Amino acid sequence: MALRSLLDVAAPAKLNLFLHVVGRRADGYHLLQSVFVPIDWCDTLHFERRDDGALARHDLGAALPADDLCLRAARALQAASATPLGADVSIDKHIPSGAGMGGGSSDAASTLLALNRLWMLDWPLARLAALGLTLGADVPFFLGPGPALVEGIGEKLTPLALPPRWYGVLKPAAGIETRALFASPQLGRSSEADIVEGLSECGFGPRVHRVRCEVQKALAAGTFGRNDLQAAATAACAEVPQALELLHREFGNGRMTGSGSAAFALAGDGEMPDGRLPPELPQGWTGRMCRSLVAHPLRGWAN
């Protein structure tokens, strides 16, 4: 019997444990190296199949832009598959926008995975990822199994088996436009040599094992690379250094995530750590204690 609905579909945010800018393509896209981890700060989506081919989005919380990535993903999959079916998509939005946490990309990826099921398309994961990349560089990650080394413009993914960790995450009231950061004269750059320096000490042959070892050592030590966009973000938005100072004061570390204004601190593992975010944040700010996920909530929805 055909599915009529898929309810309570999760779309998790992500943190960039580090973000290094390693080059630039001829078309202007910057080449990156990062480790992404999904976290338990999620949007929730609900899908109802329509037989008339129409696509509609319904906002259960704050109003979203009229043509967001979720609708664009639905249209792209509908056109590429030539399905006559449509869908009503309802979004309960929790991930803040302009944060660099991938909320829009995650909504798009969960939409692709859900409609692939609801419309009975049975597309393989690789085909969905290729379509997702046309929507945004972060979309392929949110189609994948979980934590990953991310390279290229976001399309090269190497899964990493990382243990769960607690993070304090803060999103200031202001957001930052990604394009402005990459155009900033304060944009930092890394060389490939900088990134892999010391990885040979891990004692593993294949590169992925060396990277995994280095990341795990860095997590244990409370340090993990850098974000090459942080200087540009600090210059563009006074609330970013304010967030970093607050995190350093509480957890002893702080890092901007992605290309937005959100920042995070490694807070510990195991049970809920002793460190806490302040109960009262500046007006318009949001924050929470988050736990990283060892696997994407929709893992296995496409193979």
Coordinates of C-alpha atoms in Angstrom, one line a residue:
M1 CA 0.0 0.0 0.0
A2 CA 1.4 3.4 -0.9
L3 CA 2.5 5.8 1.8
R4 CA 0.2 8.8 2.3
S5 CA 2.3 10.6 4.9
L6 CA 5.6 10.8 6.7
L7 CA 5.5 12.6 10.1
D8 CA 8.1 13.8 12.6
V9 CA 11.0 13.7 10.1
A10 CA 14.2 15.0 11.7
A11 CA 16.5 17.5 10.1
P12 CA 19.6 18.0 12.4
A13 CA 21.9 20.9 12.6
K14 CA 25.7 20.4 12.3
L15 CA 28.9 21.8 13.8
N16 CA 32.1 22.3 12.0
L17 CA 34.8 21.1 14.4
F18 CA 37.2 23.0 12.2
L19 CA 36.9 24.7 8.8
H20 CA 40.0 25.3 6.7
V21 CA 40.0 27.2 3.4
V22 CA 42.5 25.3 1.2
G23 CA 42.1 26.9 -2.2
R24 CA 39.7 28.3 -4.8
R25 CA 38.3 26.9 -8.0
A26 CA 38.3 28.7 -11.3
D27 CA 34.6 29.3 -11.0
G28 CA 35.1 31.1 -7.7
Y29 CA 34.0 28.4 -5.3
H30 CA 36.3 28.0 -2.3
L31 CA 37.8 24.6 -1.5
L32 CA 37.4 23.6 2.1
Q33 CA 38.4 20.9 4.5
S34 CA 36.3 20.4 7.6
V35 CA 34.9 17.8 10.0
F36 CA 31.1 18.1 10.3
V37 CA 29.2 16.4 13.1
P38 CA 25.3 16.4 13.3
I39 CA 23.9 17.5 16.6
D40 CA 20.5 17.0 18.4
W41 CA 19.3 20.5 17.6
C42 CA 16.8 19.7 14.9
D43 CA 14.0 21.0 12.8
T44 CA 11.0 18.7 12.4
L45 CA 9.2 18.2 9.1
H46 CA 5.9 16.5 8.2
F47 CA 5.0 15.3 4.6
E48 CA 1.6 14.6 3.2
R49 CA 1.4 13.2 -0.4
R50 CA -0.7 15.0 -2.9
D51 CA -2.0 13.4 -6.1
D52 CA -2.5 16.7 -7.9
G53 CA 1.2 17.4 -8.3
A54 CA 1.1 20.6 -6.2
L55 CA 3.9 21.5 -3.8
A56 CA 3.1 23.6 -0.7
R57 CA 5.0 24.5 2.5
H58 CA 3.3 25.2 5.8
D59 CA 5.2 27.0 8.5
L60 CA 4.4 25.7 12.0
G61 CA 6.6 28.4 13.7
A62 CA 8.2 31.5 12.4
A63 CA 7.5 32.3 8.8
L64 CA 10.3 31.2 6.4
P65 CA 11.3 32.8 3.1
A66 CA 8.7 32.2 0.3
D67 CA 11.1 30.0 -1.7
D68 CA 13.3 28.2 0.8
L69 CA 15.7 25.3 0.2
C70 CA 13.0 22.8 1.2
L71 CA 10.6 23.8 -1.6
R72 CA 13.5 24.0 -4.0
A73 CA 14.6 20.5 -3.1
A74 CA 11.0 19.2 -3.6
R75 CA 10.7 20.9 -7.0
A76 CA 14.1 19.6 -8.1
L77 CA 13.3 16.0 -7.2
Q78 CA 9.8 16.3 -8.7
A79 CA 11.3 17.6 -12.0
A80 CA 14.2 15.2 -12.1
S81 CA 12.1 12.1 -11.4
A82 CA 9.1 13.3 -13.6
T83 CA 6.7 12.1 -10.9
P84 CA 3.1 13.4 -11.2
L85 CA 2.9 13.5 -7.4
G86 CA 3.2 16.5 -5.1
A87 CA 3.3 17.1 -1.3
D88 CA 2.3 19.3 1.5
V89 CA 5.4 20.0 3.7
S90 CA 5.0 21.4 7.2
I91 CA 8.1 22.7 9.0
D92 CA 8.5 23.1 12.7
K93 CA 11.6 25.3 12.6
H94 CA 14.1 25.3 15.5
I95 CA 17.6 25.7 14.0
P96 CA 18.4 29.4 13.8
S97 CA 19.0 31.0 10.4
G98 CA 22.3 32.8 9.6
A99 CA 24.0 30.6 12.2
G100 CA 26.3 28.5 10.0
M101 CA 24.7 25.3 11.4
G102 CA 23.2 24.1 8.1
G103 CA 19.5 24.4 9.0
G104 CA 18.3 25.1 5.4
S105 CA 20.6 22.5 3.9
S106 CA 19.4 19.9 6.4
D107 CA 15.8 20.7 5.7
A108 CA 16.5 20.2 2.0
A109 CA 18.3 16.9 2.5
S110 CA 15.5 15.5 4.8
T111 CA 13.0 16.6 2.1
L112 CA 14.8 14.7 -0.6
L113 CA 15.0 11.6 1.6
A114 CA 11.4 11.8 2.7
L115 CA 9.9 12.5 -0.8
N116 CA 12.1 9.7 -2.3
R117 CA 10.1 7.4 0.0
L118 CA 6.7 9.1 -0.1
W119 CA 6.8 9.2 -4.0
M120 CA 8.2 5.6 -4.1
L121 CA 11.1 6.7 -6.3
D122 CA 13.7 4.4 -4.8
W123 CA 16.6 6.6 -5.9
P124 CA 20.0 5.6 -4.5
L125 CA 21.9 7.8 -2.1
A126 CA 24.5 8.8 -4.7
R127 CA 21.8 10.1 -7.1
L128 CA 20.2 12.1 -4.3
A129 CA 23.5 13.5 -3.3
A130 CA 24.3 14.7 -6.9
L131 CA 20.9 16.5 -7.0
G132 CA 21.5 17.8 -3.5
L133 CA 24.8 19.4 -4.5
T134 CA 23.0 21.5 -7.0
L135 CA 20.9 23.0 -4.1
G136 CA 23.8 23.7 -1.7
A137 CA 27.3 22.6 -0.8
D138 CA 26.2 21.2 2.6
V139 CA 23.2 19.2 1.4
P140 CA 25.2 16.0 0.5
F141 CA 26.5 15.8 4.1
F142 CA 23.0 15.8 5.5
L143 CA 22.1 12.9 3.2
G144 CA 25.0 10.9 4.6
P145 CA 25.3 8.5 7.5
G146 CA 26.8 10.9 10.2
P147 CA 30.0 12.6 11.1
A148 CA 32.3 13.1 8.2
L149 CA 35.5 14.6 6.8
V150 CA 34.2 17.1 4.2
E151 CA 36.3 18.3 1.4
G152 CA 36.1 20.0 -2.0
I153 CA 33.1 22.4 -1.9
G154 CA 31.2 19.9 0.2
E155 CA 30.8 17.0 -2.2
K156 CA 33.7 14.9 -1.0
L157 CA 32.6 13.0 2.1
T158 CA 34.6 10.5 4.2
P159 CA 32.6 9.0 7.1
L160 CA 34.2 9.2 10.5
A161 CA 33.3 7.1 13.5
L162 CA 33.4 9.7 16.3
P163 CA 32.0 9.3 19.8
P164 CA 29.2 11.6 21.0
R165 CA 30.3 14.8 22.8
W166 CA 28.5 17.6 24.5
Y167 CA 28.8 21.1 23.1
G168 CA 27.6 24.5 24.3
V169 CA 26.1 26.3 21.3
L170 CA 25.3 30.0 21.1
K171 CA 23.6 31.9 18.2
P172 CA 23.8 35.7 18.6
A173 CA 20.9 37.8 17.4
A174 CA 22.7 38.9 14.3
G175 CA 23.3 36.6 11.4
I176 CA 26.1 36.7 8.8
E177 CA 25.9 36.3 5.1
T178 CA 28.2 33.5 3.9
R179 CA 29.2 35.4 0.7
A180 CA 30.4 38.4 2.7
L181 CA 32.7 36.2 4.8
F182 CA 34.4 34.6 1.7
A183 CA 34.8 38.0 0.1
S184 CA 36.3 39.6 3.2
P185 CA 40.0 40.6 3.3
Q186 CA 40.2 39.0 6.7
L187 CA 39.5 35.6 5.2
G188 CA 42.0 33.1 6.5
R189 CA 43.6 30.4 4.4
S190 CA 45.3 27.1 5.1
S191 CA 47.7 25.1 3.0
E192 CA 47.3 21.3 2.6
A193 CA 50.6 20.9 4.5
D194 CA 49.2 22.9 7.4
I195 CA 46.2 20.6 7.6
V196 CA 47.8 17.2 7.5
E197 CA 50.9 18.2 9.6
G198 CA 51.3 15.7 12.4
L199 CA 48.8 13.2 11.1
S200 CA 51.6 10.7 10.4
E201 CA 52.2 10.5 14.1
C202 CA 48.9 8.6 14.4
G203 CA 50.6 5.5 13.0
F204 CA 48.0 4.7 10.4
G205 CA 48.5 4.2 6.7
P206 CA 45.3 5.2 4.9
R207 CA 44.6 8.9 5.1
V208 CA 41.1 8.5 6.5
H209 CA 42.4 6.6 9.5
R210 CA 45.1 9.2 10.1
V211 CA 42.5 12.0 10.0
R212 CA 40.2 10.1 12.3
C213 CA 43.0 9.6 14.8
E214 CA 43.9 13.2 14.7
V215 CA 40.4 14.4 15.2
Q216 CA 39.8 12.0 18.1
K217 CA 43.1 13.2 19.8
A218 CA 42.1 16.8 19.3
L219 CA 38.7 16.2 20.8
A220 CA 40.2 14.6 23.8
A221 CA 42.6 17.5 24.2
G222 CA 39.8 20.1 23.7
T223 CA 41.5 21.5 20.6
F224 CA 40.7 20.9 17.0
G225 CA 42.2 23.0 14.2
R226 CA 40.6 26.4 13.6
N227 CA 37.9 28.1 11.6
D228 CA 39.6 30.2 8.8
L229 CA 36.4 32.4 8.6
Q230 CA 36.5 33.4 12.3
A231 CA 38.6 36.5 11.8
A232 CA 36.4 37.8 9.0
A233 CA 33.3 37.1 11.1
T234 CA 34.7 38.8 14.1
A235 CA 35.4 41.9 12.0
A236 CA 31.9 41.8 10.5
C237 CA 29.8 41.1 13.6
A238 CA 30.7 42.4 17.2
E239 CA 28.4 39.7 18.7
V240 CA 30.7 36.9 17.5
P241 CA 33.6 37.8 19.8
Q242 CA 31.1 38.4 22.6
A243 CA 29.8 34.8 22.1
L244 CA 33.3 33.4 22.0
E245 CA 34.2 35.2 25.3
L246 CA 31.1 33.9 27.0
L247 CA 32.0 30.3 25.9
H248 CA 35.6 30.6 26.9
R249 CA 34.5 31.9 30.3
E250 CA 32.3 28.9 30.9
F251 CA 34.0 26.0 29.1
G252 CA 37.6 27.2 28.5
N253 CA 37.3 27.0 24.7
G254 CA 35.2 28.5 21.9
R255 CA 35.0 28.3 18.1
M256 CA 32.8 29.7 15.4
T257 CA 31.0 27.0 13.4
G258 CA 30.6 27.1 9.7
S259 CA 30.1 30.5 7.9
G260 CA 27.5 32.1 10.2
S261 CA 27.5 33.8 13.6
A262 CA 27.0 30.8 15.8
A263 CA 29.8 29.6 18.1
F264 CA 30.3 26.5 20.2
A265 CA 32.5 25.0 22.9
L266 CA 33.5 21.5 23.6
A267 CA 31.8 20.8 27.0
G268 CA 32.6 17.1 27.6
D269 CA 31.4 13.6 27.1
G270 CA 29.4 11.0 29.0
E271 CA 26.6 12.5 31.1
M272 CA 25.5 16.1 31.0
P273 CA 28.6 18.1 31.8
D274 CA 29.0 20.5 34.7
G275 CA 29.4 23.5 32.5
R276 CA 26.2 25.3 31.5
L277 CA 25.1 28.1 29.2
P278 CA 23.9 31.2 31.2
P279 CA 20.2 31.0 31.9
E280 CA 19.8 34.6 30.7
L281 CA 21.3 35.5 27.3
P282 CA 21.4 38.9 25.5
Q283 CA 18.2 39.9 23.9
G284 CA 17.6 38.0 20.6
W285 CA 20.2 35.3 21.4
T286 CA 19.5 31.6 21.5
G287 CA 21.6 28.7 22.8
R288 CA 21.5 25.3 24.2
M289 CA 23.5 22.3 25.3
C290 CA 23.8 19.9 22.4
R291 CA 25.0 16.4 22.0
S292 CA 26.6 15.2 18.8
L293 CA 25.0 12.3 17.0
V294 CA 27.0 9.2 16.0
A295 CA 24.6 8.7 13.1
H296 CA 22.1 10.8 11.1
P297 CA 18.5 10.2 12.3
L298 CA 17.5 9.2 8.7
R299 CA 20.4 6.9 8.1
G300 CA 19.4 4.0 5.9
W301 CA 16.5 5.9 4.2
A302 CA 18.4 5.6 1.0
N303 CA 21.3 3.3 0.1

